[in-house]
Amino acid sequence: MRIAVLALQGAFIEHEMMLERLGAETFEVRKYADWFQQKDALIIPGGESTTMGKILRDEQLLEPIRTAIKEGLPVMGTCAGMILLAKNAAEANGTESGNTRLATMDISVKRNAYGRQLGSFETTAAFKGLGEIPMTFIRAPYIEATHGDAETLATVDGRIVAARQGKQLACAFHPELTESTCLHEYFLSMI
Ligand code: GLN
Protein backbone atom coordinates (compact mmCIF):
# COMPACT_ATOMS: atom_id res chain seq x y z
CA MET A 1 0.00 0.00 0.00
CA ARG A 2 1.22 3.48 -0.85
CA ILE A 3 0.06 6.35 1.33
CA ALA A 4 0.40 10.07 0.53
CA VAL A 5 1.29 12.14 3.59
CA LEU A 6 0.63 15.86 3.39
CA ALA A 7 3.97 17.35 4.43
CA LEU A 8 3.45 21.10 4.28
CA GLN A 9 3.91 21.62 7.99
CA GLY A 10 3.35 19.90 11.33
CA ALA A 11 3.68 16.31 12.57
CA PHE A 12 3.95 14.39 9.30
CA ILE A 13 7.17 12.43 9.93
CA GLU A 14 5.61 10.59 12.88
CA HIS A 15 2.80 9.38 10.61
CA GLU A 16 5.30 8.18 8.03
CA MET A 17 7.26 6.26 10.67
CA MET A 18 4.13 4.61 12.00
CA LEU A 19 2.89 3.61 8.54
CA GLU A 20 6.29 2.23 7.62
CA ARG A 21 6.31 0.19 10.86
CA LEU A 22 3.06 -1.32 9.61
CA GLY A 23 4.60 -2.17 6.24
CA ALA A 24 3.00 0.60 4.15
CA GLU A 25 4.99 2.74 1.74
CA THR A 26 4.69 6.53 2.09
CA PHE A 27 5.51 9.61 0.06
CA GLU A 28 5.31 13.29 0.92
CA VAL A 29 3.05 15.81 -0.76
CA ARG A 30 4.47 19.33 -0.67
CA LYS A 31 3.72 20.66 -4.12
CA TYR A 32 1.09 20.33 -6.81
CA ALA A 33 3.19 17.90 -8.90
CA ASP A 34 3.66 15.53 -5.91
CA TRP A 35 -0.06 14.93 -5.70
CA PHE A 36 -0.45 13.05 -8.96
CA GLN A 37 1.57 9.99 -7.98
CA GLN A 38 -0.18 6.67 -7.53
CA LYS A 39 -1.63 6.39 -4.01
CA ASP A 40 -4.12 4.34 -2.03
CA ALA A 41 -4.88 6.89 0.69
CA LEU A 42 -3.96 10.25 2.20
CA ILE A 43 -3.00 11.38 5.69
CA ILE A 44 -3.42 15.01 6.74
CA PRO A 45 -1.39 15.54 9.91
CA GLY A 46 -1.67 17.85 12.87
CA GLY A 47 -0.06 21.26 12.85
CA GLU A 48 -1.72 24.60 12.25
CA SER A 49 -4.84 24.29 10.17
CA THR A 50 -4.94 27.92 9.03
CA THR A 51 -1.32 27.75 7.81
CA MET A 52 -1.86 24.42 6.09
CA GLY A 53 -5.06 25.68 4.46
CA LYS A 54 -3.27 28.72 3.03
CA ILE A 55 -0.38 26.64 1.67
CA LEU A 56 -2.86 24.17 0.14
CA ARG A 57 -4.60 27.08 -1.56
CA ASP A 58 -1.37 28.75 -2.73
CA GLU A 59 0.01 25.45 -4.09
CA GLN A 60 -3.26 24.82 -5.99
CA LEU A 61 -3.71 21.65 -3.95
CA LEU A 62 -7.10 22.33 -2.36
CA GLU A 63 -9.13 21.48 -5.43
CA PRO A 64 -7.42 18.27 -6.59
CA ILE A 65 -7.32 16.86 -3.05
CA ARG A 66 -10.96 17.76 -2.44
CA THR A 67 -11.96 16.08 -5.70
CA ALA A 68 -10.00 12.91 -4.89
CA ILE A 69 -11.61 12.63 -1.45
CA LYS A 70 -15.07 13.17 -2.92
CA GLU A 71 -14.32 10.43 -5.44
CA GLY A 72 -13.55 8.06 -2.58
CA LEU A 73 -9.83 8.33 -1.77
CA PRO A 74 -9.51 7.17 1.86
CA VAL A 75 -8.26 9.98 4.12
CA MET A 76 -7.31 10.31 7.76
CA GLY A 77 -7.10 13.80 9.25
CA THR A 78 -5.62 14.22 12.70
CA CYS A 79 -6.09 17.36 14.79
CA ALA A 80 -5.43 20.25 12.34
CA GLY A 81 -6.05 17.66 9.59
CA MET A 82 -9.49 17.03 11.07
CA ILE A 83 -10.21 20.78 10.96
CA LEU A 84 -9.26 20.84 7.26
CA LEU A 85 -11.73 18.04 6.53
CA ALA A 86 -14.61 19.66 8.44
CA LYS A 87 -17.40 21.37 6.51
CA ASN A 88 -17.94 23.73 9.45
CA ALA A 89 -15.27 25.11 11.77
CA ALA A 90 -15.53 27.65 14.56
CA GLU A 91 -12.87 29.45 16.55
CA ALA A 92 -12.68 28.98 20.32
CA ASN A 93 -14.73 32.13 20.82
CA GLY A 94 -17.50 30.81 18.58
CA THR A 95 -16.81 32.97 15.52
CA GLU A 96 -16.70 31.20 12.19
CA SER A 97 -13.27 30.03 11.06
CA GLY A 98 -11.95 30.92 7.57
CA ASN A 99 -13.03 28.81 4.64
CA THR A 100 -9.66 27.64 3.36
CA ARG A 101 -10.48 24.03 4.09
CA LEU A 102 -11.15 20.88 2.11
CA ALA A 103 -14.62 20.79 3.71
CA THR A 104 -15.44 17.24 2.62
CA MET A 105 -16.73 15.80 5.89
CA ASP A 106 -20.08 16.46 7.54
CA ILE A 107 -18.74 17.48 10.93
CA SER A 108 -18.72 20.79 12.80
CA VAL A 109 -15.52 21.36 14.74
CA LYS A 110 -14.28 23.92 17.20
CA ARG A 111 -10.62 24.97 17.07
CA ASN A 112 -8.44 25.28 20.19
CA ALA A 113 -11.56 24.20 21.95
CA TYR A 114 -10.15 23.19 25.31
CA GLY A 115 -8.69 26.58 26.22
CA ARG A 116 -5.07 27.32 26.96
CA GLN A 117 -4.68 25.40 30.21
CA LEU A 118 -6.39 22.21 29.10
CA GLY A 119 -5.43 22.24 25.43
CA SER A 120 -2.72 19.60 25.74
CA PHE A 121 -3.29 16.40 27.66
CA GLU A 122 -3.09 12.63 27.46
CA THR A 123 -5.83 10.20 28.27
CA THR A 124 -7.22 6.84 27.29
CA ALA A 125 -10.76 6.40 26.03
CA ALA A 126 -12.91 3.87 24.21
CA PHE A 127 -12.77 3.95 20.41
CA LYS A 128 -15.50 2.08 18.58
CA GLY A 129 -14.23 -1.35 17.58
CA LEU A 130 -10.78 -0.87 19.14
CA GLY A 131 -11.46 -0.74 22.88
CA GLU A 132 -9.51 1.67 25.07
CA ILE A 133 -6.73 3.47 23.22
CA PRO A 134 -4.24 6.16 24.31
CA MET A 135 -4.96 9.66 23.02
CA THR A 136 -2.60 12.66 22.96
CA PHE A 137 -4.23 16.06 22.55
CA ILE A 138 -2.23 19.18 21.60
CA ARG A 139 -4.09 22.49 21.40
CA ALA A 140 -6.84 20.29 20.21
CA PRO A 141 -10.12 20.88 18.49
CA TYR A 142 -13.17 18.75 19.15
CA ILE A 143 -16.20 17.84 17.09
CA GLU A 144 -19.26 19.78 18.17
CA ALA A 145 -21.59 17.71 16.01
CA THR A 146 -21.64 15.07 13.31
CA HIS A 147 -24.18 15.39 10.49
CA GLY A 148 -25.60 13.14 7.80
CA ASP A 149 -23.97 9.72 7.82
CA ALA A 150 -20.88 10.83 9.74
CA GLU A 151 -20.58 8.53 12.74
CA THR A 152 -19.06 9.23 16.16
CA LEU A 153 -16.27 6.80 17.03
CA ALA A 154 -14.95 8.19 20.31
CA THR A 155 -15.81 10.72 22.98
CA VAL A 156 -13.81 12.17 25.87
CA ASP A 157 -15.70 13.89 28.70
CA GLY A 158 -18.81 13.97 26.55
CA ARG A 159 -17.07 15.63 23.61
CA ILE A 160 -16.69 13.91 20.25
CA VAL A 161 -13.02 13.35 19.41
CA ALA A 162 -13.22 10.93 16.47
CA ALA A 163 -15.63 10.34 13.61
CA ARG A 164 -15.90 8.48 10.36
CA GLN A 165 -17.89 9.12 7.22
CA GLY A 166 -17.40 6.56 4.48
CA LYS A 167 -13.67 6.48 3.78
CA GLN A 168 -12.98 9.64 5.78
CA LEU A 169 -11.59 9.29 9.31
CA ALA A 170 -11.03 12.28 11.57
CA CYS A 171 -9.61 12.47 15.06
CA ALA A 172 -8.93 15.41 17.37
CA PHE A 173 -5.94 13.68 18.96
CA HIS A 174 -2.52 12.59 17.65
CA PRO A 175 -2.40 8.78 17.23
CA GLU A 176 1.07 9.10 15.66
CA LEU A 177 2.51 10.43 18.93
CA THR A 178 1.62 7.39 21.02
CA GLU A 179 3.17 3.93 21.01
CA SER A 180 -0.06 2.35 19.84
CA THR A 181 -0.36 1.67 16.12
CA CYS A 182 -4.00 0.61 16.36
CA LEU A 183 -5.56 3.69 14.77
CA HIS A 184 -3.23 3.50 11.78
CA GLU A 185 -4.05 -0.19 11.47
CA TYR A 186 -7.73 0.73 11.57
CA PHE A 187 -7.16 3.28 8.81
CA LEU A 188 -5.22 0.81 6.66
CA SER A 189 -8.08 -1.65 7.07
CA MET A 190 -10.45 0.97 5.57
CA ILE A 191 -8.45 1.09 2.34
N1 GLN B 1 -4.58 24.27 17.14
C1 GLN B 1 -4.30 23.74 15.85
C2 GLN B 1 -5.24 24.31 14.79
O1 GLN B 1 -6.22 24.89 15.11
C3 GLN B 1 -4.38 22.24 15.84
C4 GLN B 1 -3.33 21.68 16.74
C5 GLN B 1 -2.77 20.38 16.30
O2 GLN B 1 -2.89 19.98 15.14
N2 GLN B 1 -2.09 19.74 17.22
O3 GLN B 1 -5.03 24.14 13.64
CSV table of N, CA, C and O and ligand atoms in Angstrom, one decimal, residues 46-50 78-80 83 111-112 138-139 141 174, ligand 1:
chain,number,residue,atom,x,y,z
A,46,GLY,N,-1.4,16.7,12.0
A,46,GLY,CA,-1.7,17.8,12.9
A,46,GLY,C,-0.7,18.9,12.6
A,46,GLY,O,0.4,18.7,11.9
A,47,GLY,N,-0.9,20.1,13.1
A,47,GLY,CA,-0.1,21.3,12.8
A,47,GLY,C,-0.9,22.5,13.1
A,47,GLY,O,-1.6,22.6,14.1
A,48,GLU,N,-0.9,23.4,12.1
A,48,GLU,CA,-1.7,24.6,12.3
A,48,GLU,C,-2.6,24.6,11.0
A,48,GLU,O,-2.2,24.8,9.9
A,49,SER,N,-3.9,24.5,11.3
A,49,SER,CA,-4.8,24.3,10.2
A,49,SER,C,-4.9,25.5,9.3
A,49,SER,O,-5.0,25.4,8.0
A,50,THR,N,-4.8,26.7,9.9
A,50,THR,CA,-4.9,27.9,9.0
A,50,THR,C,-3.7,28.0,8.1
A,50,THR,O,-3.9,28.3,6.9
A,78,THR,N,-5.8,14.2,11.3
A,78,THR,CA,-5.6,14.2,12.7
A,78,THR,C,-5.4,15.7,13.1
A,78,THR,O,-4.6,16.4,12.6
A,79,CYS,N,-6.2,16.1,14.2
A,79,CYS,CA,-6.1,17.4,14.8
A,79,CYS,C,-6.3,18.5,13.7
A,79,CYS,O,-7.4,18.6,13.2
A,80,ALA,N,-5.2,19.2,13.4
A,80,ALA,CA,-5.4,20.2,12.3
A,80,ALA,C,-6.0,19.6,11.1
A,80,ALA,O,-6.8,20.2,10.3
A,83,ILE,N,-9.6,19.5,11.2
A,83,ILE,CA,-10.2,20.8,11.0
A,83,ILE,C,-10.3,21.0,9.4
A,83,ILE,O,-11.3,21.5,8.9
A,111,ARG,N,-12.1,24.9,17.0
A,111,ARG,CA,-10.6,25.0,17.1
A,111,ARG,C,-10.2,25.4,18.5
A,111,ARG,O,-10.9,26.2,19.1
A,112,ASN,N,-9.0,24.9,18.9
A,112,ASN,CA,-8.4,25.3,20.2
A,112,ASN,C,-9.5,25.3,21.3
A,112,ASN,O,-9.6,26.2,22.1
A,138,ILE,N,-3.1,18.0,21.6
A,138,ILE,CA,-2.2,19.2,21.6
A,138,ILE,C,-3.0,20.4,21.0
A,138,ILE,O,-3.3,20.4,19.8
A,139,ARG,N,-3.3,21.3,21.8
A,139,ARG,CA,-4.1,22.5,21.4
A,139,ARG,C,-5.2,22.0,20.5
A,139,ARG,O,-5.4,22.5,19.4
A,141,PRO,N,-8.7,20.6,18.8
A,141,PRO,CA,-10.1,20.9,18.5
A,141,PRO,C,-11.0,19.7,19.0
A,141,PRO,O,-10.5,18.7,19.4
A,174,HIS,N,-3.7,12.9,18.5
A,174,HIS,CA,-2.5,12.6,17.6
A,174,HIS,C,-2.2,11.1,17.8
A,174,HIS,O,-1.3,10.8,18.7
B,1,GLN,N1,-4.6,24.3,17.1
B,1,GLN,C1,-4.3,23.7,15.8
B,1,GLN,C2,-5.2,24.3,14.8
B,1,GLN,O1,-6.2,24.9,15.1
B,1,GLN,C3,-4.4,22.2,15.8
B,1,GLN,C4,-3.3,21.7,16.7
B,1,GLN,C5,-2.8,20.4,16.3
B,1,GLN,O2,-2.9,20.0,15.1
B,1,GLN,N2,-2.1,19.7,17.2
B,1,GLN,O3,-5.0,24.1,13.6
